[in-house]
Amino acid sequence: QVQLVESGGGLVQAGGSLRLSCVASGTTVSINAMGWYRQAPGKTRELVAAIGSGTYIKYDDSVKGRFTISRDNAKNTVYLQMNSLKSEDTAVYYCNVVSIRGATIWSQNSWGQGTQVTVAS
């Protein structure tokens, strides 16, 4: 099992930026791909971005060109740089270990506490 701790959320004005971090601990040697998800009030959790081995990166259309996912394997950390934030980006953001097969991505691990991102318009 992998423990995940997200941080970096906060309150920001529309158009602003935040950088989220997710540190993984535990059985990290088996991690191949990671993803960032978000869940807004009253909505289901959705995948925002995923990063796999090599050059694989995928973004949801709603964040393309604004968000950047990256990872530092030496630190067991995955990041989400969020620029040009909009009010609709307001949500709790979670990271997770994911599996990727073709166009399908699914979470593999228990969820952490997440980090709240609030964008004021």
Short mmCIF file of N, CA and C in Angstrom, two decimals:
data_model
loop_
_atom_site.label_atom_id
_atom_site.label_comp_id
_atom_site.label_asym_id
_atom_site.label_seq_id
_atom_site.Cartn_x
_atom_site.Cartn_y
_atom_site.Cartn_z
N GLN A 1 0.85 -1.20 0.00
CA GLN A 1 0.00 0.00 0.00
C GLN A 1 0.88 1.24 0.00
N VAL A 2 0.35 2.28 -0.61
CA VAL A 2 1.05 3.55 -0.73
C VAL A 2 0.28 4.61 0.03
N GLN A 3 1.00 5.39 0.79
CA GLN A 3 0.38 6.53 1.48
C GLN A 3 0.63 7.78 0.64
N LEU A 4 -0.41 8.59 0.50
CA LEU A 4 -0.33 9.78 -0.35
C LEU A 4 -0.71 11.01 0.47
N VAL A 5 0.11 12.03 0.38
CA VAL A 5 -0.17 13.27 1.10
C VAL A 5 -0.11 14.43 0.10
N GLU A 6 -1.25 15.06 -0.07
CA GLU A 6 -1.35 16.20 -0.98
C GLU A 6 -1.19 17.52 -0.21
N SER A 7 -0.63 18.51 -0.87
CA SER A 7 -0.49 19.83 -0.26
C SER A 7 -0.43 20.88 -1.35
N GLY A 8 -0.50 22.14 -0.93
CA GLY A 8 -0.34 23.24 -1.86
C GLY A 8 -1.61 23.97 -2.24
N GLY A 9 -2.75 23.47 -1.79
CA GLY A 9 -4.00 24.14 -2.11
C GLY A 9 -4.15 25.45 -1.36
N GLY A 10 -5.21 26.17 -1.68
CA GLY A 10 -5.46 27.43 -1.01
C GLY A 10 -6.50 28.24 -1.74
N LEU A 11 -6.62 29.49 -1.33
CA LEU A 11 -7.55 30.43 -1.94
C LEU A 11 -6.78 31.34 -2.88
N VAL A 12 -7.24 31.46 -4.10
CA VAL A 12 -6.56 32.28 -5.09
C VAL A 12 -7.59 33.00 -5.95
N GLN A 13 -7.23 34.15 -6.45
CA GLN A 13 -8.11 34.89 -7.34
C GLN A 13 -8.11 34.26 -8.73
N ALA A 14 -9.20 34.42 -9.43
CA ALA A 14 -9.27 33.94 -10.81
C ALA A 14 -8.11 34.52 -11.61
N GLY A 15 -7.49 33.67 -12.42
CA GLY A 15 -6.32 34.07 -13.18
C GLY A 15 -5.01 33.79 -12.48
N GLY A 16 -5.08 33.43 -11.22
CA GLY A 16 -3.89 33.15 -10.44
C GLY A 16 -3.36 31.74 -10.65
N SER A 17 -2.35 31.41 -9.85
CA SER A 17 -1.68 30.11 -9.99
C SER A 17 -1.49 29.45 -8.64
N LEU A 18 -1.43 28.14 -8.68
CA LEU A 18 -1.08 27.33 -7.51
C LEU A 18 -0.27 26.14 -7.99
N ARG A 19 0.56 25.63 -7.11
CA ARG A 19 1.30 24.41 -7.40
C ARG A 19 1.01 23.38 -6.32
N LEU A 20 0.42 22.29 -6.72
CA LEU A 20 0.10 21.21 -5.80
C LEU A 20 1.22 20.18 -5.80
N SER A 21 1.41 19.58 -4.63
CA SER A 21 2.41 18.51 -4.50
C SER A 21 1.76 17.29 -3.89
N CYS A 22 2.25 16.14 -4.26
CA CYS A 22 1.77 14.87 -3.70
C CYS A 22 2.99 14.01 -3.43
N VAL A 23 3.18 13.69 -2.16
CA VAL A 23 4.30 12.84 -1.77
C VAL A 23 3.79 11.44 -1.48
N ALA A 24 4.43 10.47 -2.09
CA ALA A 24 4.07 9.07 -1.89
C ALA A 24 5.09 8.40 -0.98
N SER A 25 4.61 7.56 -0.09
CA SER A 25 5.49 6.78 0.78
C SER A 25 4.94 5.38 0.90
N GLY A 26 5.74 4.49 1.42
CA GLY A 26 5.32 3.10 1.52
C GLY A 26 5.90 2.30 0.37
N THR A 27 5.08 1.50 -0.26
CA THR A 27 5.54 0.62 -1.35
C THR A 27 5.58 1.39 -2.67
N THR A 28 6.51 2.33 -2.75
CA THR A 28 6.57 3.21 -3.91
C THR A 28 7.31 2.60 -5.10
N VAL A 29 8.05 1.52 -4.86
CA VAL A 29 8.85 0.95 -5.94
C VAL A 29 7.96 0.44 -7.07
N SER A 30 6.71 0.12 -6.76
CA SER A 30 5.81 -0.43 -7.77
C SER A 30 5.06 0.65 -8.55
N ILE A 31 5.24 1.91 -8.20
CA ILE A 31 4.48 2.98 -8.85
C ILE A 31 5.02 3.23 -10.24
N ASN A 32 4.12 3.15 -11.22
CA ASN A 32 4.50 3.45 -12.59
C ASN A 32 3.88 4.76 -13.06
N ALA A 33 2.63 4.94 -12.71
CA ALA A 33 1.92 6.13 -13.16
C ALA A 33 1.16 6.76 -12.00
N MET A 34 1.01 8.07 -12.10
CA MET A 34 0.29 8.82 -11.07
C MET A 34 -0.72 9.74 -11.75
N GLY A 35 -1.75 10.07 -11.01
CA GLY A 35 -2.75 10.98 -11.55
C GLY A 35 -3.23 11.98 -10.52
N TRP A 36 -3.70 13.11 -11.00
CA TRP A 36 -4.37 14.09 -10.16
C TRP A 36 -5.86 14.06 -10.50
N TYR A 37 -6.67 14.04 -9.47
CA TYR A 37 -8.12 14.07 -9.61
C TYR A 37 -8.66 15.28 -8.86
N ARG A 38 -9.91 15.61 -9.12
CA ARG A 38 -10.56 16.64 -8.33
C ARG A 38 -12.03 16.31 -8.16
N GLN A 39 -12.57 16.82 -7.06
CA GLN A 39 -13.99 16.61 -6.80
C GLN A 39 -14.58 17.91 -6.30
N ALA A 40 -15.47 18.46 -7.10
CA ALA A 40 -16.17 19.68 -6.73
C ALA A 40 -17.43 19.31 -5.94
N PRO A 41 -17.95 20.24 -5.15
CA PRO A 41 -19.16 19.95 -4.36
C PRO A 41 -20.31 19.47 -5.24
N GLY A 42 -20.90 18.35 -4.85
CA GLY A 42 -22.03 17.81 -5.58
C GLY A 42 -21.69 17.11 -6.88
N LYS A 43 -20.41 16.95 -7.15
CA LYS A 43 -20.00 16.31 -8.40
C LYS A 43 -19.16 15.07 -8.11
N THR A 44 -19.04 14.22 -9.11
CA THR A 44 -18.20 13.04 -8.94
C THR A 44 -16.73 13.40 -9.14
N ARG A 45 -15.87 12.56 -8.59
CA ARG A 45 -14.44 12.78 -8.73
C ARG A 45 -14.04 12.56 -10.19
N GLU A 46 -13.20 13.44 -10.72
CA GLU A 46 -12.80 13.33 -12.11
C GLU A 46 -11.29 13.42 -12.24
N LEU A 47 -10.78 12.74 -13.25
CA LEU A 47 -9.35 12.78 -13.52
C LEU A 47 -8.99 14.09 -14.21
N VAL A 48 -7.97 14.74 -13.69
CA VAL A 48 -7.52 16.00 -14.26
C VAL A 48 -6.30 15.80 -15.15
N ALA A 49 -5.35 15.01 -14.65
CA ALA A 49 -4.11 14.79 -15.40
C ALA A 49 -3.47 13.50 -14.92
N ALA A 50 -2.72 12.88 -15.80
CA ALA A 50 -2.00 11.66 -15.45
C ALA A 50 -0.63 11.68 -16.10
N ILE A 51 0.32 11.08 -15.41
CA ILE A 51 1.68 10.99 -15.94
C ILE A 51 2.17 9.56 -15.75
N GLY A 52 2.67 8.99 -16.84
CA GLY A 52 3.14 7.63 -16.79
C GLY A 52 4.63 7.55 -16.96
N SER A 53 5.10 6.37 -17.30
CA SER A 53 6.52 6.20 -17.56
C SER A 53 6.86 6.81 -18.91
N GLY A 54 8.09 7.10 -19.11
CA GLY A 54 8.49 7.70 -20.38
C GLY A 54 7.90 9.07 -20.56
N THR A 55 7.28 9.29 -21.70
CA THR A 55 6.77 10.62 -22.02
C THR A 55 5.25 10.70 -21.93
N TYR A 56 4.61 9.68 -21.40
CA TYR A 56 3.15 9.68 -21.37
C TYR A 56 2.61 10.73 -20.41
N ILE A 57 1.78 11.61 -20.92
CA ILE A 57 1.06 12.59 -20.13
C ILE A 57 -0.31 12.79 -20.77
N LYS A 58 -1.33 12.88 -19.91
CA LYS A 58 -2.69 13.08 -20.40
C LYS A 58 -3.36 14.14 -19.55
N TYR A 59 -4.12 15.02 -20.20
CA TYR A 59 -4.89 16.05 -19.50
C TYR A 59 -6.35 15.97 -19.89
N ASP A 60 -7.20 16.32 -18.95
CA ASP A 60 -8.59 16.53 -19.29
C ASP A 60 -8.68 17.79 -20.15
N ASP A 61 -9.63 17.81 -21.05
CA ASP A 61 -9.75 18.96 -21.96
C ASP A 61 -9.94 20.27 -21.20
N SER A 62 -10.56 20.20 -20.06
CA SER A 62 -10.88 21.43 -19.32
C SER A 62 -9.64 22.13 -18.76
N VAL A 63 -8.51 21.42 -18.69
CA VAL A 63 -7.31 22.02 -18.10
C VAL A 63 -6.14 22.10 -19.08
N LYS A 64 -6.33 21.59 -20.28
CA LYS A 64 -5.24 21.62 -21.26
C LYS A 64 -4.78 23.05 -21.51
N GLY A 65 -3.47 23.23 -21.51
CA GLY A 65 -2.89 24.54 -21.74
C GLY A 65 -2.79 25.40 -20.49
N ARG A 66 -3.42 24.96 -19.41
CA ARG A 66 -3.37 25.72 -18.15
C ARG A 66 -2.66 24.96 -17.03
N PHE A 67 -2.83 23.64 -17.00
CA PHE A 67 -2.23 22.81 -15.96
C PHE A 67 -1.07 22.01 -16.53
N THR A 68 -0.07 21.76 -15.68
CA THR A 68 1.07 20.94 -16.06
C THR A 68 1.36 19.94 -14.96
N ILE A 69 1.38 18.67 -15.32
CA ILE A 69 1.72 17.62 -14.37
C ILE A 69 3.18 17.23 -14.57
N SER A 70 3.87 16.98 -13.47
CA SER A 70 5.27 16.55 -13.54
C SER A 70 5.56 15.67 -12.34
N ARG A 71 6.70 15.02 -12.38
CA ARG A 71 7.05 14.13 -11.27
C ARG A 71 8.54 14.18 -11.02
N ASP A 72 8.89 13.93 -9.77
CA ASP A 72 10.29 13.79 -9.36
C ASP A 72 10.40 12.42 -8.71
N ASN A 73 10.86 11.44 -9.46
CA ASN A 73 10.89 10.07 -8.97
C ASN A 73 11.82 9.92 -7.76
N ALA A 74 12.89 10.69 -7.74
CA ALA A 74 13.82 10.60 -6.61
C ALA A 74 13.16 11.03 -5.30
N LYS A 75 12.17 11.90 -5.40
CA LYS A 75 11.46 12.39 -4.21
C LYS A 75 10.10 11.74 -4.05
N ASN A 76 9.77 10.80 -4.94
CA ASN A 76 8.44 10.15 -4.90
C ASN A 76 7.34 11.20 -4.85
N THR A 77 7.49 12.21 -5.66
CA THR A 77 6.56 13.34 -5.63
C THR A 77 6.04 13.63 -7.02
N VAL A 78 4.76 13.93 -7.10
CA VAL A 78 4.14 14.38 -8.35
C VAL A 78 3.55 15.76 -8.09
N TYR A 79 3.65 16.62 -9.10
CA TYR A 79 3.23 18.01 -8.97
C TYR A 79 2.11 18.31 -9.97
N LEU A 80 1.35 19.33 -9.63
CA LEU A 80 0.38 19.86 -10.58
C LEU A 80 0.48 21.38 -10.53
N GLN A 81 1.08 21.94 -11.57
CA GLN A 81 1.16 23.40 -11.70
C GLN A 81 -0.12 23.88 -12.36
N MET A 82 -0.83 24.75 -11.69
CA MET A 82 -2.12 25.23 -12.19
C MET A 82 -2.04 26.73 -12.44
N ASN A 83 -2.19 27.12 -13.67
CA ASN A 83 -2.15 28.52 -14.06
C ASN A 83 -3.50 28.94 -14.62
N SER A 84 -3.71 30.24 -14.70
CA SER A 84 -4.95 30.80 -15.26
C SER A 84 -6.17 30.14 -14.64
N LEU A 85 -6.16 30.07 -13.34
CA LEU A 85 -7.23 29.37 -12.63
C LEU A 85 -8.57 30.06 -12.82
N LYS A 86 -9.61 29.23 -12.88
CA LYS A 86 -10.97 29.69 -13.06
C LYS A 86 -11.81 29.24 -11.86
N SER A 87 -12.94 29.88 -11.69
CA SER A 87 -13.81 29.52 -10.56
C SER A 87 -14.24 28.06 -10.66
N GLU A 88 -14.38 27.56 -11.87
CA GLU A 88 -14.81 26.17 -12.03
C GLU A 88 -13.72 25.17 -11.69
N ASP A 89 -12.51 25.64 -11.40
CA ASP A 89 -11.45 24.75 -10.93
C ASP A 89 -11.56 24.51 -9.43
N THR A 90 -12.46 25.20 -8.77
CA THR A 90 -12.64 25.02 -7.33
C THR A 90 -13.06 23.59 -7.02
N ALA A 91 -12.29 22.93 -6.16
CA ALA A 91 -12.54 21.52 -5.84
C ALA A 91 -11.52 21.07 -4.81
N VAL A 92 -11.73 19.88 -4.29
CA VAL A 92 -10.69 19.20 -3.53
C VAL A 92 -9.89 18.37 -4.52
N TYR A 93 -8.59 18.53 -4.49
CA TYR A 93 -7.70 17.84 -5.42
C TYR A 93 -7.01 16.68 -4.71
N TYR A 94 -7.00 15.54 -5.39
CA TYR A 94 -6.41 14.32 -4.86
C TYR A 94 -5.40 13.78 -5.88
N CYS A 95 -4.38 13.11 -5.36
CA CYS A 95 -3.52 12.36 -6.25
C CYS A 95 -3.74 10.88 -5.97
N ASN A 96 -3.33 10.05 -6.91
CA ASN A 96 -3.44 8.61 -6.71
C ASN A 96 -2.51 7.89 -7.65
N VAL A 97 -2.17 6.70 -7.29
CA VAL A 97 -1.48 5.79 -8.18
C VAL A 97 -2.52 5.33 -9.21
N VAL A 98 -2.13 5.30 -10.48
CA VAL A 98 -3.09 4.90 -11.51
C VAL A 98 -2.49 3.83 -12.40
N SER A 99 -3.36 3.12 -13.07
CA SER A 99 -2.97 2.20 -14.13
C SER A 99 -3.50 2.76 -15.44
N ILE A 100 -2.74 2.55 -16.49
CA ILE A 100 -3.09 3.09 -17.79
C ILE A 100 -3.08 1.96 -18.80
N ARG A 101 -4.19 1.81 -19.50
CA ARG A 101 -4.26 0.80 -20.57
C ARG A 101 -5.02 1.44 -21.73
N GLY A 102 -4.28 1.76 -22.75
CA GLY A 102 -4.90 2.46 -23.88
C GLY A 102 -5.41 3.81 -23.43
N ALA A 103 -6.69 4.05 -23.65
CA ALA A 103 -7.30 5.31 -23.27
C ALA A 103 -7.92 5.25 -21.88
N THR A 104 -7.79 4.12 -21.23
CA THR A 104 -8.42 3.93 -19.92
C THR A 104 -7.41 4.12 -18.80
N ILE A 105 -7.81 4.93 -17.83
CA ILE A 105 -6.98 5.19 -16.67
C ILE A 105 -7.84 4.95 -15.43
N TRP A 106 -7.31 4.19 -14.49
CA TRP A 106 -8.08 3.95 -13.28
C TRP A 106 -7.19 4.01 -12.06
N SER A 107 -7.77 4.44 -10.95
CA SER A 107 -7.01 4.61 -9.72
C SER A 107 -6.78 3.25 -9.07
N GLN A 108 -5.67 3.17 -8.35
CA GLN A 108 -5.22 1.89 -7.80
C GLN A 108 -5.16 1.86 -6.29
N ASN A 109 -5.20 3.01 -5.65
CA ASN A 109 -4.83 3.06 -4.24
C ASN A 109 -5.94 3.72 -3.43
N SER A 110 -5.82 3.64 -2.13
CA SER A 110 -6.73 4.39 -1.28
C SER A 110 -6.49 5.88 -1.45
N TRP A 111 -7.51 6.65 -1.22
CA TRP A 111 -7.41 8.10 -1.39
C TRP A 111 -6.83 8.76 -0.15
N GLY A 112 -6.06 9.83 -0.39
CA GLY A 112 -5.58 10.64 0.71
C GLY A 112 -6.62 11.66 1.12
N GLN A 113 -6.19 12.65 1.90
CA GLN A 113 -7.11 13.67 2.39
C GLN A 113 -7.43 14.71 1.34
N GLY A 114 -6.57 14.84 0.37
CA GLY A 114 -6.78 15.86 -0.66
C GLY A 114 -6.37 17.23 -0.16
N THR A 115 -6.39 18.18 -1.08
CA THR A 115 -6.08 19.56 -0.74
C THR A 115 -7.09 20.47 -1.43
N GLN A 116 -7.65 21.39 -0.68
CA GLN A 116 -8.72 22.24 -1.18
C GLN A 116 -8.15 23.38 -2.02
N VAL A 117 -8.71 23.54 -3.20
CA VAL A 117 -8.39 24.67 -4.07
C VAL A 117 -9.67 25.49 -4.25
N THR A 118 -9.61 26.75 -3.90
CA THR A 118 -10.76 27.63 -4.05
C THR A 118 -10.34 28.82 -4.90
N VAL A 119 -11.05 29.02 -6.00
CA VAL A 119 -10.74 30.12 -6.91
C VAL A 119 -11.87 31.14 -6.81
N ALA A 120 -11.52 32.33 -6.37
CA ALA A 120 -12.51 33.39 -6.20
C ALA A 120 -12.61 34.18 -7.51
N SER A 121 -13.84 34.38 -7.93
CA SER A 121 -14.05 35.12 -9.19
C SER A 121 -14.18 36.61 -8.93
#
